[in-house]
Amino acid sequence: MIYLDHAATTPLSPRARAAMEPFLGPEFGNPSGLYELGRRAQSALDAARRTVAECLGAEPREIIFTSGGTESINAALLGIAAAMRRGGLGAHVITTSIEHHAGLHAAQTLETLGFDVTYVGCDRRGRVHVEDVEAALRTDTVLVSIMLANNEVGTIQPVEAVGEAIRAFEARTGHRPMLHTDAVQAVGWLPLDVRALGVDALSLSAHKFGGPKGSGILFLRRGTPFQPLLAGGGQEHQKRAGTENVAGIAGTAAALAEATRGIPERRVRVRSLRERLREALLRRVPRASVNGCQEECLPHILNVAFEGIDSESLVRALDERGVAVSSGSACSNSTWEPSHVLLAMGVPIRAAAGSIRFSLGEGTTEEEVELAAERTAEAVAYLRAARLREGVRT
Ligand code: PLP
């Protein structure tokens, strides 16, 4: 199988697996236990927290381990907004219309809780403009949440500039909204330093960078108002109740340390493979076009529109040909929904309907890229011919 869906999930790295193994076997202690076995689990947690803090330029106390990207994002949005409102600071939240559903649906939950939410749009390339975020800032804005890089088209967002705009707003008005970023897709491709980014909160998901599924990280800058999502024990500095997933956390820290090394070389190598895939696809497939920008974007994501087909059929046809990719559209309860990201970018609905995402990884080879382009050309031609036979104008 040619696996080109690394933005969906990545294989577990051997180092992460090795770091997890003891805690799936003899080291099964509960970190809250006061005896030797528990203390060893606690010291593994402490070590993992130090590693993660170091990778992100944070302090260990600012790191909270969660069950994944979705939980981190929900905790950040709901937890910060609620604490700010409780402090009488307002009830307005700004986010973007191209966030992952974890962020978008958490923002919708905030609306049901009485918050006023502004959804800032993006341009044709999938980029949010700092001026638009700035224009939406109000003296009752409690939180701004903007993703660092988009998961469907890979566009990098101006998070640092948004942080500067918020500081300028604070200097003018004396009011300071908090800033959260969903950095789930950025790990291993962009350097991540929470101070340089100027964020108060940042969310990560381990399985996107060679770690285990069901394990995530939330950075919360010291002093950030926060109301925990879960009621229970006092784990994670009172910020996330529940017995810690020790094995998952050990694997997450090992994977993050590995992913944050050698970024420039990885970027150059994978970008050149992606360029090769792009050229091969555009050369072999008529009426294909790239969605999103090719600069200021993650090096491993390529989103392509194939006119005259539907993306679900193409994903299945490619699966039959041994290629794993994703479509941005969602099919639930037999209703079909095109990607909200492509629609926000102004991609016409016909093109959005036939768009798929290729996402490369560390282990992707030149041969795989060439073969994937060849099989995509074959699958698109087959599906277009089938449509013509059915009498559907493509
Ligand atoms: N945010 C982004 C940008 C993502 O791509 C994803 C996963 O696809 C998530 C959040 C959710 O992460 P998780 O799968 O760990 O819940």
Short mmCIF file of C-alpha atoms and ligand atoms in Angstrom, two decimals:
data_model
loop_
_atom_site.label_atom_id
_atom_site.label_comp_id
_atom_site.label_asym_id
_atom_site.label_seq_id
_atom_site.Cartn_x
_atom_site.Cartn_y
_atom_site.Cartn_z
CA MET A 1 0.00 0.00 0.00
CA ILE A 2 1.17 3.52 -0.78
CA TYR A 3 0.23 5.53 2.30
CA LEU A 4 -0.31 9.20 1.49
CA ASP A 5 -2.58 10.14 4.39
CA HIS A 6 -0.07 11.27 7.02
CA ALA A 7 -2.20 14.29 7.91
CA ALA A 8 -4.86 11.80 9.09
CA THR A 9 -2.43 9.78 11.15
CA THR A 10 1.18 8.62 11.16
CA PRO A 11 2.75 5.24 11.93
CA LEU A 12 3.98 4.82 15.52
CA SER A 13 7.69 5.57 15.60
CA PRO A 14 9.90 2.74 16.91
CA ARG A 15 11.31 5.12 19.55
CA ALA A 16 7.84 5.99 20.78
CA ARG A 17 6.92 2.31 20.91
CA ALA A 18 10.09 1.49 22.89
CA ALA A 19 9.35 4.32 25.33
CA MET A 20 5.82 2.98 25.87
CA GLU A 21 6.64 -0.69 26.26
CA PRO A 22 7.62 -0.83 29.97
CA PHE A 23 4.34 0.87 30.93
CA LEU A 24 2.29 -1.67 29.00
CA GLY A 25 4.04 -4.43 30.99
CA PRO A 26 5.72 -4.53 34.38
CA GLU A 27 5.62 -0.76 35.02
CA PHE A 28 1.85 -0.64 35.40
CA GLY A 29 1.75 1.54 38.52
CA ASN A 30 -0.67 4.40 39.07
CA PRO A 31 1.39 7.62 39.26
CA SER A 32 -0.67 8.65 42.31
CA GLY A 33 0.50 5.54 44.21
CA LEU A 34 2.85 6.36 47.07
CA TYR A 35 4.86 3.11 46.78
CA GLU A 36 7.83 2.38 44.54
CA LEU A 37 5.82 1.21 41.48
CA GLY A 38 3.68 4.36 41.60
CA ARG A 39 6.68 6.60 42.14
CA ARG A 40 8.38 5.14 39.08
CA ALA A 41 5.29 5.91 36.97
CA GLN A 42 5.25 9.44 38.41
CA SER A 43 8.88 9.97 37.56
CA ALA A 44 8.23 8.77 33.98
CA LEU A 45 5.46 11.39 33.78
CA ASP A 46 7.77 14.08 35.13
CA ALA A 47 10.46 13.16 32.60
CA ALA A 48 7.93 13.22 29.73
CA ARG A 49 6.65 16.62 30.87
CA ARG A 50 10.19 18.03 30.96
CA THR A 51 10.91 16.69 27.46
CA VAL A 52 7.70 18.16 26.03
CA ALA A 53 8.29 21.51 27.77
CA GLU A 54 11.80 21.67 26.34
CA CYS A 55 10.60 20.86 22.80
CA LEU A 56 8.05 23.71 22.98
CA GLY A 57 10.10 26.30 24.86
CA ALA A 58 7.68 26.06 27.81
CA GLU A 59 7.94 25.30 31.51
CA PRO A 60 6.99 21.78 32.67
CA ARG A 61 4.13 23.17 34.78
CA GLU A 62 2.61 24.64 31.63
CA ILE A 63 2.18 21.21 29.99
CA ILE A 64 -1.06 19.23 30.41
CA PHE A 65 -1.44 15.75 28.97
CA THR A 66 -4.84 15.00 27.43
CA SER A 67 -6.56 12.30 25.37
CA GLY A 68 -5.75 13.97 22.03
CA GLY A 69 -6.03 17.04 19.85
CA THR A 70 -9.81 17.20 20.14
CA GLU A 71 -9.72 17.26 23.94
CA SER A 72 -6.91 19.82 24.06
CA ILE A 73 -8.78 22.15 21.71
CA ASN A 74 -12.10 21.74 23.57
CA ALA A 75 -10.38 22.32 26.92
CA ALA A 76 -8.65 25.43 25.59
CA LEU A 77 -11.74 27.00 24.02
CA LEU A 78 -14.32 26.09 26.65
CA GLY A 79 -11.95 26.27 29.63
CA ILE A 80 -10.40 29.66 28.86
CA ALA A 81 -13.60 31.31 27.60
CA ALA A 82 -15.56 30.17 30.69
CA ALA A 83 -12.87 31.36 33.13
CA MET A 84 -12.56 34.73 31.39
CA ARG A 85 -16.34 35.24 31.43
CA ARG A 86 -16.44 34.26 35.09
CA GLY A 87 -13.83 36.94 35.70
CA GLY A 88 -16.21 39.48 34.11
CA LEU A 89 -13.93 40.05 31.11
CA GLY A 90 -16.53 39.52 28.40
CA ALA A 91 -18.16 36.79 26.31
CA HIS A 92 -16.90 37.31 22.76
CA VAL A 93 -14.69 34.78 20.97
CA ILE A 94 -12.93 35.05 17.60
CA THR A 95 -12.01 32.04 15.52
CA THR A 96 -11.76 31.22 11.81
CA SER A 97 -14.07 29.45 9.41
CA ILE A 98 -11.32 27.01 8.39
CA GLU A 99 -10.58 25.41 11.78
CA HIS A 100 -10.71 21.64 12.19
CA HIS A 101 -14.15 20.44 13.34
CA ALA A 102 -12.73 20.08 16.87
CA GLY A 103 -12.28 23.87 17.02
CA LEU A 104 -15.29 24.79 14.92
CA HIS A 105 -17.72 22.64 16.90
CA ALA A 106 -16.23 23.76 20.23
CA ALA A 107 -16.88 27.35 19.09
CA GLN A 108 -20.47 26.38 18.24
CA THR A 109 -20.80 24.91 21.74
CA LEU A 110 -19.65 28.27 23.12
CA GLU A 111 -22.46 29.92 21.14
CA THR A 112 -25.00 27.61 22.79
CA LEU A 113 -23.54 28.71 26.15
CA GLY A 114 -24.29 32.33 25.32
CA PHE A 115 -20.96 33.46 23.85
CA ASP A 116 -20.91 35.63 20.76
CA VAL A 117 -18.51 34.07 18.22
CA THR A 118 -17.01 35.82 15.17
CA TYR A 119 -15.79 33.48 12.42
CA VAL A 120 -13.10 35.20 10.34
CA GLY A 121 -12.82 34.02 6.72
CA CYS A 122 -9.79 33.39 4.51
CA ASP A 123 -8.59 34.26 1.01
CA ARG A 124 -8.45 32.03 -2.11
CA ARG A 125 -5.21 30.45 -0.96
CA GLY A 126 -6.66 29.52 2.42
CA ARG A 127 -4.90 32.24 4.37
CA VAL A 128 -6.52 34.20 7.17
CA HIS A 129 -5.52 37.88 7.24
CA VAL A 130 -4.30 39.40 10.48
CA GLU A 131 -6.16 42.65 9.62
CA ASP A 132 -9.46 40.74 9.63
CA VAL A 133 -8.74 39.29 13.07
CA GLU A 134 -7.65 42.72 14.28
CA ALA A 135 -10.88 44.29 12.99
CA ALA A 136 -12.92 41.72 14.94
CA LEU A 137 -11.22 42.45 18.30
CA ARG A 138 -13.50 44.04 20.91
CA THR A 139 -13.11 45.06 24.51
CA ASP A 140 -15.25 42.07 25.49
CA THR A 141 -13.23 39.57 23.40
CA VAL A 142 -11.97 36.88 25.76
CA LEU A 143 -10.33 34.46 23.34
CA VAL A 144 -8.89 34.32 19.83
CA SER A 145 -8.35 30.82 18.42
CA ILE A 146 -6.58 30.40 15.08
CA MET A 147 -4.94 27.25 13.77
CA LEU A 148 -1.22 27.30 13.01
CA ALA A 149 -1.57 25.27 9.82
CA ASN A 150 -4.66 24.00 8.07
CA ASN A 151 -5.14 20.24 7.89
CA GLU A 152 -6.84 20.16 4.48
CA VAL A 153 -4.75 22.50 2.34
CA GLY A 154 -1.71 23.02 4.58
CA THR A 155 -1.79 26.84 4.64
CA ILE A 156 0.24 28.34 7.48
CA GLN A 157 -1.66 31.02 9.41
CA PRO A 158 -0.19 34.27 10.80
CA VAL A 159 -0.44 33.31 14.48
CA GLU A 160 2.59 35.32 15.52
CA ALA A 161 1.19 38.45 13.85
CA VAL A 162 -2.18 37.88 15.55
CA GLY A 163 -0.33 37.75 18.88
CA GLU A 164 1.32 41.09 18.07
CA ALA A 165 -2.05 42.57 17.09
CA ILE A 166 -3.51 41.43 20.42
CA ARG A 167 -0.64 43.03 22.33
CA ALA A 168 -1.12 46.29 20.43
CA PHE A 169 -4.85 46.11 21.19
CA GLU A 170 -4.05 45.62 24.87
CA ALA A 171 -1.72 48.64 24.82
CA ARG A 172 -4.56 50.74 23.33
CA THR A 173 -7.47 49.49 25.41
CA GLY A 174 -6.05 47.82 28.52
CA HIS A 175 -8.02 44.67 27.62
CA ARG A 176 -6.17 41.45 26.78
CA PRO A 177 -7.92 38.53 25.01
CA MET A 178 -6.16 35.14 25.30
CA LEU A 179 -4.69 33.49 22.19
CA HIS A 180 -4.97 29.76 21.42
CA THR A 181 -3.58 27.91 18.43
CA ASP A 182 -4.39 24.44 17.10
CA ALA A 183 -0.86 23.36 16.10
CA VAL A 184 -1.84 19.72 15.52
CA GLN A 185 -0.67 19.64 11.90
CA ALA A 186 2.48 21.69 12.34
CA VAL A 187 4.65 19.35 14.41
CA GLY A 188 7.70 18.07 12.58
CA TRP A 189 7.29 20.65 9.83
CA LEU A 190 7.47 24.03 11.60
CA PRO A 191 9.60 25.01 14.59
CA LEU A 192 7.31 25.32 17.61
CA ASP A 193 8.24 27.77 20.32
CA VAL A 194 5.33 28.97 22.41
CA ARG A 195 7.10 32.19 23.46
CA ALA A 196 8.11 33.09 19.90
CA LEU A 197 4.54 32.39 18.76
CA GLY A 198 3.22 34.55 21.61
CA VAL A 199 0.36 32.17 22.42
CA ASP A 200 -1.34 31.54 25.76
CA ALA A 201 -2.48 28.06 24.77
CA LEU A 202 -1.48 25.53 22.12
CA SER A 203 -2.93 22.11 21.25
CA LEU A 204 -1.14 19.05 19.88
CA SER A 205 -2.07 15.47 19.03
CA ALA A 206 0.55 12.69 19.35
CA HIS A 207 -0.65 10.43 16.53
CA LYS A 208 0.06 13.16 13.97
CA PHE A 209 3.80 13.05 14.73
CA GLY A 210 4.67 9.39 15.26
CA GLY A 211 3.13 9.06 18.73
CA PRO A 212 0.22 6.91 19.86
CA LYS A 213 -3.46 7.62 19.19
CA GLY A 214 -5.55 8.94 22.08
CA SER A 215 -2.79 11.10 23.51
CA GLY A 216 -2.50 14.87 23.30
CA ILE A 217 -0.81 17.90 24.76
CA LEU A 218 -2.21 21.22 25.91
CA PHE A 219 0.24 24.03 26.62
CA LEU A 220 -1.32 26.59 28.97
CA ARG A 221 0.85 29.61 29.70
CA ARG A 222 1.29 30.13 33.42
CA GLY A 223 -1.45 32.47 34.67
CA THR A 224 -3.88 31.83 31.82
CA PRO A 225 -7.44 31.79 33.22
CA PHE A 226 -8.72 28.23 32.88
CA GLN A 227 -11.65 26.18 34.07
CA PRO A 228 -11.03 22.41 33.70
CA LEU A 229 -13.38 20.42 31.48
CA LEU A 230 -13.44 17.33 33.69
CA ALA A 231 -14.35 17.09 37.34
CA GLY A 232 -12.41 14.55 39.37
CA GLY A 233 -8.96 14.09 40.89
CA GLY A 234 -6.19 16.64 41.04
CA GLN A 235 -4.00 15.23 38.28
CA GLU A 236 -2.15 17.45 35.80
CA HIS A 237 -1.80 20.32 38.27
CA GLN A 238 -5.57 20.33 38.89
CA LYS A 239 -6.20 21.04 35.21
CA ARG A 240 -7.13 17.61 33.84
CA ALA A 241 -8.67 15.04 36.15
CA GLY A 242 -8.25 11.30 35.55
CA THR A 243 -5.50 8.70 35.94
CA GLU A 244 -2.79 9.54 33.46
CA ASN A 245 -2.19 7.46 30.32
CA VAL A 246 1.41 6.77 31.35
CA ALA A 247 2.39 4.63 28.34
CA GLY A 248 0.78 7.09 25.92
CA ILE A 249 2.47 10.04 27.57
CA ALA A 250 5.89 8.36 27.48
CA GLY A 251 5.38 7.59 23.76
CA THR A 252 4.14 11.12 23.07
CA ALA A 253 7.23 12.73 24.61
CA ALA A 254 9.60 10.39 22.73
CA ALA A 255 7.81 11.06 19.44
CA LEU A 256 7.79 14.83 19.97
CA ALA A 257 11.52 14.88 20.72
CA GLU A 258 12.14 12.96 17.50
CA ALA A 259 9.77 15.04 15.36
CA THR A 260 11.20 18.37 16.49
CA ARG A 261 14.73 17.38 15.42
CA GLY A 262 15.94 17.79 11.82
CA ILE A 263 12.98 19.87 10.67
CA PRO A 264 14.80 21.88 7.94
CA GLU A 265 16.15 18.75 6.21
CA ARG A 266 12.78 16.95 6.46
CA ARG A 267 11.01 19.96 4.98
CA VAL A 268 13.33 20.24 1.99
CA ARG A 269 13.18 16.54 1.20
CA VAL A 270 9.42 16.16 1.54
CA ARG A 271 8.63 19.42 -0.26
CA SER A 272 10.58 18.25 -3.29
CA LEU A 273 8.64 14.96 -3.26
CA ARG A 274 5.38 16.89 -3.05
CA GLU A 275 6.45 19.08 -6.00
CA ARG A 276 7.17 15.92 -7.95
CA LEU A 277 3.72 14.56 -7.11
CA ARG A 278 2.09 17.87 -8.09
CA GLU A 279 3.87 18.02 -11.44
CA ALA A 280 3.17 14.36 -12.21
CA LEU A 281 -0.53 14.77 -11.39
CA LEU A 282 -0.98 17.97 -13.39
CA ARG A 283 0.91 16.42 -16.33
CA ARG A 284 -1.03 13.15 -16.32
CA VAL A 285 -4.55 14.26 -15.39
CA PRO A 286 -6.51 16.74 -17.51
CA ARG A 287 -8.74 19.23 -15.67
CA ALA A 288 -6.88 18.95 -12.37
CA SER A 289 -5.94 21.97 -10.27
CA VAL A 290 -4.26 22.57 -6.93
CA ASN A 291 -6.32 24.01 -4.05
CA GLY A 292 -4.53 26.43 -1.78
CA CYS A 293 -1.22 28.17 -1.86
CA GLN A 294 2.09 26.53 -2.49
CA GLU A 295 4.09 29.02 -0.47
CA GLU A 296 3.58 29.61 3.22
CA CYS A 297 2.21 26.13 3.58
CA LEU A 298 3.21 22.84 5.12
CA PRO A 299 5.58 20.94 2.83
CA HIS A 300 3.77 17.61 2.86
CA ILE A 301 0.14 18.45 1.99
CA LEU A 302 -1.23 18.65 -1.54
CA ASN A 303 -4.93 19.19 -2.12
CA VAL A 304 -6.05 18.65 -5.72
CA ALA A 305 -9.41 19.17 -7.44
CA PHE A 306 -10.33 16.73 -10.20
CA GLU A 307 -13.26 18.08 -12.14
CA GLY A 308 -16.11 15.79 -13.04
CA ILE A 309 -15.76 13.19 -10.31
CA ASP A 310 -16.74 12.92 -6.68
CA SER A 311 -13.99 12.63 -4.13
CA GLU A 312 -15.46 9.70 -2.20
CA SER A 313 -15.49 7.56 -5.37
CA LEU A 314 -11.92 8.59 -6.12
CA VAL A 315 -10.73 7.71 -2.60
CA ARG A 316 -12.35 4.27 -3.02
CA ALA A 317 -10.96 3.77 -6.54
CA LEU A 318 -7.49 4.65 -5.26
CA ASP A 319 -7.90 2.29 -2.33
CA GLU A 320 -8.63 -0.50 -4.83
CA ARG A 321 -5.38 0.47 -6.55
CA GLY A 322 -3.39 0.38 -3.30
CA VAL A 323 -3.18 4.12 -2.58
CA ALA A 324 -4.50 5.61 0.70
CA VAL A 325 -5.59 9.27 0.56
CA SER A 326 -8.37 11.37 2.07
CA SER A 327 -11.25 13.48 0.88
CA GLY A 328 -12.07 16.62 2.82
CA SER A 329 -15.77 16.10 2.38
CA ALA A 330 -17.85 14.41 5.01
CA CYS A 331 -20.56 11.90 4.40
CA SER A 332 -22.86 11.33 7.34
CA ASN A 333 -26.40 9.93 7.49
CA SER A 334 -26.29 9.71 3.72
CA THR A 335 -26.06 13.49 3.35
CA TRP A 336 -22.98 14.68 1.57
CA GLU A 337 -21.16 17.79 2.77
CA PRO A 338 -18.32 19.36 0.81
CA SER A 339 -15.25 20.52 2.74
CA HIS A 340 -15.99 23.67 4.74
CA VAL A 341 -12.38 24.74 4.21
CA LEU A 342 -12.53 24.60 0.40
CA LEU A 343 -15.89 26.39 0.39
CA ALA A 344 -14.50 29.11 2.70
CA MET A 345 -11.65 29.55 0.21
CA GLY A 346 -14.19 30.14 -2.55
CA VAL A 347 -13.46 26.90 -4.41
CA PRO A 348 -16.53 26.27 -6.62
CA ILE A 349 -18.71 23.49 -5.29
CA ARG A 350 -18.08 21.27 -8.36
CA ALA A 351 -14.33 21.47 -7.80
CA ALA A 352 -14.66 21.02 -4.02
CA ALA A 353 -16.76 17.91 -4.65
CA GLY A 354 -13.89 16.29 -6.57
CA SER A 355 -11.00 17.30 -4.31
CA ILE A 356 -8.70 14.97 -2.44
CA ARG A 357 -5.78 15.46 -0.08
CA PHE A 358 -2.45 13.72 -0.51
CA SER A 359 -0.23 14.00 2.57
CA LEU A 360 3.32 12.70 2.51
CA GLY A 361 5.49 11.51 5.37
CA GLU A 362 9.09 10.90 6.40
CA GLY A 363 9.13 7.49 4.78
CA THR A 364 7.53 8.47 1.44
CA THR A 365 9.71 7.63 -1.58
CA GLU A 366 10.07 8.95 -5.14
CA GLU A 367 8.77 5.66 -6.53
CA GLU A 368 5.64 5.89 -4.38
CA VAL A 369 4.96 9.41 -5.54
CA GLU A 370 5.30 8.46 -9.23
CA LEU A 371 3.14 5.37 -8.81
CA ALA A 372 0.50 7.31 -6.89
CA ALA A 373 0.28 9.87 -9.73
CA GLU A 374 0.00 7.10 -12.32
CA ARG A 375 -2.75 5.30 -10.38
CA THR A 376 -4.62 8.53 -9.74
CA ALA A 377 -4.60 9.32 -13.47
CA GLU A 378 -5.96 5.85 -14.18
CA ALA A 379 -8.64 6.08 -11.46
CA VAL A 380 -9.79 9.55 -12.58
CA ALA A 381 -10.01 8.44 -16.23
CA TYR A 382 -11.98 5.36 -15.18
CA LEU A 383 -14.45 7.36 -13.07
CA ARG A 384 -14.94 10.02 -15.72
CA ALA A 385 -15.59 7.36 -18.35
CA ALA A 386 -18.07 5.64 -16.03
CA ARG A 387 -19.92 8.93 -15.55
CA LEU A 388 -20.08 9.49 -19.30
CA ARG A 389 -21.51 5.99 -19.79
CA GLU A 390 -24.13 6.81 -17.17
CA GLY A 391 -24.96 9.93 -19.19
CA VAL A 392 -23.80 12.40 -16.55
CA ARG A 393 -22.12 15.40 -18.11
CA THR A 394 -18.68 15.81 -16.49
N1 PLP B 1 -6.86 19.70 14.71
C1 PLP B 1 -6.39 19.42 13.49
C2 PLP B 1 -5.83 20.52 12.64
C3 PLP B 1 -6.40 18.10 13.03
O1 PLP B 1 -5.93 17.83 11.80
C4 PLP B 1 -6.93 17.08 13.86
C5 PLP B 1 -7.02 15.68 13.39
O2 PLP B 1 -7.27 15.43 12.23
C6 PLP B 1 -7.41 17.43 15.13
C7 PLP B 1 -7.36 18.76 15.50
C8 PLP B 1 -7.98 16.40 16.07
O3 PLP B 1 -6.98 15.63 16.68
P1 PLP B 1 -7.29 14.21 17.35
O4 PLP B 1 -7.43 13.23 16.26
O5 PLP B 1 -6.10 13.90 18.21
O6 PLP B 1 -8.50 14.36 18.19
#
